[in-house]
Coordinates of C-alpha atoms in Angstrom, one line a residue:
M819 CA 104.9 93.6 96.1
S820 CA 106.3 95.9 99.2
D821 CA 108.7 94.3 101.2
K822 CA 107.7 96.2 104.7
A823 CA 104.1 95.2 105.9
V824 CA 102.4 97.4 107.9
I825 CA 100.6 96.1 110.8
T826 CA 97.3 97.5 112.0
C827 CA 95.8 96.4 115.4
A828 CA 92.5 96.8 115.5
L829 CA 91.6 97.2 119.1
N830 CA 88.0 96.4 120.6
G831 CA 85.4 96.3 117.6
V832 CA 82.1 96.6 118.1
L833 CA 80.3 93.5 119.1
T834 CA 82.8 92.4 122.2
D835 CA 81.5 92.4 125.5
P836 CA 83.9 93.9 127.7
K837 CA 81.8 91.8 130.0
Q838 CA 82.3 88.2 128.7
H839 CA 85.9 89.4 126.4
N840 CA 88.9 91.2 127.8
V841 CA 88.7 94.1 124.9
P842 CA 89.8 98.0 126.4
V843 CA 87.0 100.1 126.5
T844 CA 88.6 103.4 128.9
P845 CA 91.0 105.9 127.7
E846 CA 93.5 104.5 129.6
Q847 CA 92.8 100.6 128.7
M848 CA 92.6 102.0 124.7
A849 CA 96.4 102.9 125.5
R850 CA 97.5 100.2 127.5
E851 CA 96.8 97.8 124.9
A852 CA 97.6 99.7 122.1
K853 CA 101.4 100.2 124.3
A854 CA 101.3 96.4 123.9
A855 CA 100.4 96.2 119.8
F856 CA 102.8 99.2 118.8
E857 CA 106.0 97.8 121.1
A858 CA 105.2 94.3 118.6
G859 CA 104.8 95.7 115.4
A860 CA 102.1 97.6 114.7
S861 CA 102.1 101.4 113.1
I862 CA 98.3 102.1 113.0
M863 CA 95.2 101.2 115.5
H864 CA 92.0 101.2 114.4
I865 CA 89.7 102.5 117.7
H866 CA 86.1 101.8 118.4
L867 CA 84.3 104.5 120.4
R868 CA 82.1 102.8 124.0
Q869 CA 80.4 104.5 126.3
Q870 CA 82.4 105.5 129.5
A871 CA 79.1 105.0 132.4
P872 CA 80.1 102.2 134.4
G873 CA 78.1 98.7 132.9
K874 CA 77.8 100.8 129.7
G875 CA 81.0 99.7 127.7
H876 CA 79.1 97.6 125.4
L877 CA 77.6 99.9 123.8
P878 CA 78.5 101.9 120.7
S879 CA 79.6 105.8 121.2
W880 CA 80.0 108.4 119.2
E881 CA 81.1 111.2 121.4
V882 CA 83.5 113.1 119.9
T883 CA 84.8 114.2 123.6
V884 CA 85.4 110.0 123.8
S885 CA 86.8 110.0 120.5
K886 CA 89.9 112.7 121.4
E887 CA 90.1 111.5 124.9
I888 CA 90.9 108.1 123.9
Q889 CA 93.0 109.4 120.9
Q890 CA 95.4 111.8 123.0
A891 CA 96.1 108.2 125.3
I892 CA 96.7 106.2 122.6
R893 CA 99.2 109.2 121.1
E894 CA 101.1 109.5 124.2
A895 CA 101.5 105.9 124.6
C896 CA 103.0 105.2 121.2
P897 CA 104.8 108.1 119.9
G898 CA 104.3 108.6 116.5
V899 CA 101.2 106.2 116.1
I900 CA 98.5 106.3 112.9
I901 CA 95.3 106.6 114.0
N902 CA 92.5 104.3 112.0
H903 CA 89.0 105.7 113.5
T904 CA 85.7 103.7 112.8
S905 CA 82.9 104.9 111.0
G906 CA 80.6 102.1 110.7
V907 CA 77.0 102.7 111.4
S908 CA 73.8 100.8 110.3
G909 CA 70.8 103.1 109.9
P910 CA 70.0 106.2 108.3
N911 CA 72.2 108.2 111.0
Y912 CA 74.8 108.2 111.2
S913 CA 75.6 111.9 111.7
G914 CA 77.9 111.0 115.0
A915 CA 80.3 108.9 113.0
L916 CA 80.8 111.9 110.9
D917 CA 81.2 114.4 113.4
C918 CA 84.0 112.3 114.9
I919 CA 85.7 112.5 111.3
R920 CA 85.5 116.2 111.1
E921 CA 86.5 117.1 114.3
T922 CA 89.6 114.8 115.3
K923 CA 90.4 114.2 111.7
P924 CA 92.2 111.1 112.1
E925 CA 94.6 109.6 108.8
I926 CA 92.9 106.9 108.0
A927 CA 89.1 106.0 108.8
A928 CA 87.2 103.1 107.9
C929 CA 84.8 104.0 104.6
N930 CA 83.0 100.9 104.7
A931 CA 82.3 100.5 100.8
G932 CA 78.6 98.8 100.8
S933 CA 75.9 97.1 102.2
L934 CA 75.7 93.2 103.7
N935 CA 73.0 91.2 104.3
Y936 CA 74.9 90.8 108.7
L937 CA 73.9 86.8 108.8
K938 CA 74.7 83.9 111.2
V939 CA 72.9 80.7 112.0
K940 CA 73.9 78.4 114.9
A941 CA 74.5 74.9 114.7
D942 CA 70.8 74.3 116.0
N943 CA 70.0 76.1 112.4
T944 CA 68.6 79.0 114.0
W945 CA 70.0 83.0 113.7
A946 CA 72.6 83.6 115.9
W947 CA 71.2 87.4 116.1
P948 CA 68.3 89.1 114.0
P949 CA 68.8 89.4 110.8
M950 CA 70.9 92.7 110.4
M951 CA 71.1 95.2 107.1
F952 CA 74.5 96.8 107.8
D953 CA 73.8 99.5 104.8
N954 CA 75.8 101.1 102.7
A955 CA 74.0 102.7 100.1
V956 CA 76.3 104.8 97.5
E957 CA 74.6 108.3 99.2
K958 CA 76.2 107.3 102.8
V959 CA 79.6 106.3 101.1
K960 CA 79.5 109.7 99.5
D961 CA 79.0 111.6 103.0
Y962 CA 82.1 109.6 104.4
L963 CA 84.2 110.6 101.3
D964 CA 83.3 114.3 101.2
I965 CA 84.5 114.5 105.0
M966 CA 87.3 112.8 104.8
N967 CA 88.3 114.7 101.6
A968 CA 87.8 117.8 103.7
V969 CA 89.4 116.9 106.7
G970 CA 92.5 115.1 104.8
T971 CA 92.1 112.0 106.1
I972 CA 92.4 108.9 104.0
P973 CA 90.2 105.9 103.5
E974 CA 90.7 102.2 104.4
F975 CA 87.5 100.9 102.0
E976 CA 86.0 98.0 103.7
C977 CA 85.3 95.5 101.4
F978 CA 83.1 92.5 102.9
D979 CA 81.8 90.8 100.0
V980 CA 83.0 90.3 96.3
G981 CA 81.3 92.8 94.5
I982 CA 82.0 95.4 97.1
V983 CA 85.4 95.2 95.7
R984 CA 84.8 96.1 92.0
C985 CA 82.3 99.4 93.5
V986 CA 85.9 100.9 95.2
G987 CA 87.0 101.0 91.4
M988 CA 83.7 102.7 90.1
Y989 CA 83.3 105.0 93.1
T990 CA 86.9 106.3 91.7
Q991 CA 85.8 106.1 88.2
V992 CA 83.4 108.7 88.6
G993 CA 85.0 110.9 91.1
M994 CA 83.5 110.5 94.2
Y995 CA 87.4 109.8 95.6
K996 CA 90.8 111.0 94.0
G997 CA 92.9 109.7 96.1
P998 CA 95.6 107.3 97.8
L999 CA 93.7 103.9 97.1
E1000 CA 93.6 101.3 100.1
Y1001 CA 91.9 97.9 100.5
N1002 CA 90.6 96.4 103.1
F1003 CA 89.4 92.4 102.3
V1004 CA 87.3 91.5 105.5
M1005 CA 87.2 88.0 105.1
G1006 CA 85.6 85.3 107.6
V1007 CA 81.8 87.3 108.4
A1008 CA 79.6 84.5 107.5
S1009 CA 77.4 86.0 105.4
G1010 CA 80.2 87.8 103.4
M1011 CA 83.7 86.6 102.0
P1012 CA 84.8 83.3 103.8
A1013 CA 88.4 83.1 105.1
D1014 CA 90.0 81.3 102.4
P1015 CA 93.0 82.1 100.9
E1016 CA 92.8 80.6 97.5
L1017 CA 90.1 84.0 97.2
L1018 CA 92.8 86.1 97.9
P1019 CA 94.1 86.1 93.8
I1020 CA 90.9 87.0 92.7
L1021 CA 90.4 90.2 94.9
L1022 CA 93.9 91.1 93.9
K1023 CA 92.8 90.9 90.2
L1024 CA 90.3 93.3 90.7
K1025 CA 91.1 95.4 92.8
R1026 CA 92.3 99.3 91.1
P1027 CA 96.5 97.9 90.6
E1028 CA 97.8 100.4 92.0
A1029 CA 96.3 100.4 95.3
H1030 CA 97.7 98.9 98.4
W1031 CA 95.6 96.3 100.1
Q1032 CA 95.5 94.3 103.5
V1033 CA 93.2 91.4 105.2
T1034 CA 91.2 91.6 108.2
A1035 CA 90.2 87.9 109.2
I1036 CA 87.8 87.3 111.1
G1037 CA 87.4 84.0 113.0
R1038 CA 89.5 81.6 115.5
E1039 CA 92.1 79.4 114.8
E1040 CA 91.5 78.5 111.1
I1041 CA 92.6 82.1 110.2
W1042 CA 96.2 81.8 110.4
P1043 CA 96.4 80.5 106.8
L1044 CA 95.0 83.8 105.4
H1045 CA 97.5 85.7 106.9
Q1046 CA 100.3 84.0 106.1
R1047 CA 98.9 83.6 102.2
C1048 CA 98.6 87.3 102.5
A1049 CA 101.7 88.5 103.7
E1050 CA 103.7 85.9 101.2
L1051 CA 101.4 87.9 98.5
G1052 CA 102.6 91.3 99.4
G1053 CA 99.6 92.4 101.3
H1054 CA 99.6 94.5 104.6
L1055 CA 98.2 93.0 108.1
R1056 CA 95.9 93.4 110.3
T1057 CA 94.7 91.4 113.6
G1058 CA 93.4 92.6 117.4
L1059 CA 90.8 91.7 120.0
E1060 CA 88.2 93.1 117.0
D1061 CA 88.9 90.4 114.4
T1062 CA 89.9 87.0 116.7
F1063 CA 91.0 86.0 120.2
Y1064 CA 93.2 83.2 119.1
L1065 CA 95.9 81.9 118.0
A1066 CA 96.8 79.0 115.2
D1067 CA 97.6 76.6 118.0
G1068 CA 93.7 77.7 119.7
K1069 CA 95.3 79.1 122.8
K1070 CA 93.3 82.2 123.4
V1071 CA 95.1 85.0 123.9
T1072 CA 94.1 88.2 126.8
S1073 CA 96.0 91.0 125.3
N1074 CA 96.1 92.9 121.2
G1075 CA 100.0 92.3 121.5
Q1076 CA 99.9 88.7 121.4
L1077 CA 98.1 88.9 118.0
I1078 CA 100.3 91.4 116.5
E1079 CA 103.1 89.2 118.1
A1080 CA 101.7 86.4 115.6
V1081 CA 100.9 88.4 112.7
A1082 CA 104.6 89.8 112.6
A1083 CA 105.6 86.1 112.5
C1084 CA 103.4 85.9 109.7
A1085 CA 105.4 88.9 107.7
R1086 CA 108.9 88.1 108.6
R1087 CA 108.3 84.3 106.9
A1088 CA 107.4 85.8 104.1
G1089 CA 111.0 87.0 104.2
R1090 CA 109.8 90.8 105.0
D1091 CA 110.3 93.4 107.3
I1092 CA 107.7 95.5 109.8
A1093 CA 106.8 99.0 108.6
S1094 CA 107.5 101.1 111.4
P1095 CA 104.8 104.3 111.5
A1096 CA 107.1 106.7 109.3
E1097 CA 107.5 104.1 107.1
A1098 CA 103.4 103.5 106.9
R1099 CA 102.7 106.8 106.2
K1100 CA 104.8 107.3 102.8
I1101 CA 103.7 103.6 102.3
F1102 CA 100.2 105.1 101.9
G1103 CA 100.7 108.1 101.0
T1104 CA 99.4 110.6 104.0
N1105 CA 101.3 113.6 104.6
R1106 CA 100.9 114.4 108.2

């Protein structure tokens, strides 16, 4: 178990609407929220890009200039911070995501490691949204890994289900990826792994033994026992307005900083210190 817990802040996400929730969109807003998270203990900022035109902030963007502006603003506000860039795209056209990674060369980027039927059912037994496939075929995964390898970006393997965890080991077996391994167990998506702390020991048996790992816990106040168990088992920690708006007592937050304070407290209750950006780079093996 690492005695230092690396904390990632997922600043905004792709689904959260700024008209309904207090998520950052512009470079200035992203920098302000990143600074609050940084001061609370986050050394990594996971970023999604939104369209910058008025009234369009709920829509994703893959403009390289937007990515560069957001990253620059965050780095100026948070000296030494590590950027973790999104890459998730449904459908066959993911060239924009590849371009952003190729041109901006983030230290870490998400690599969605397998496909998922992305579903949710409402209380009235109807679909919360039209059923969709978050498709991540092996060929697509390889395209991302090739770009990341070319620019020195470490992939964070996003695993939405148990079988996807096992796939990551296969990618290394066949030589698709050679380098530091980092798993992100995404738990709480209705059609994926549940946000159940009792599932963690199984996932740890299935990951490559040398790999680092963290949990993305999606939900409301019920996710906090999962964060605590992750800290106790030696995992690294992630939260932010992409994942939740609620603390363990049910209180709704208004800033990423409040969530990072709470997850840092989980680490400290487990007897662990919070890693600085320099310590996080050493743990994950980045070369910058």
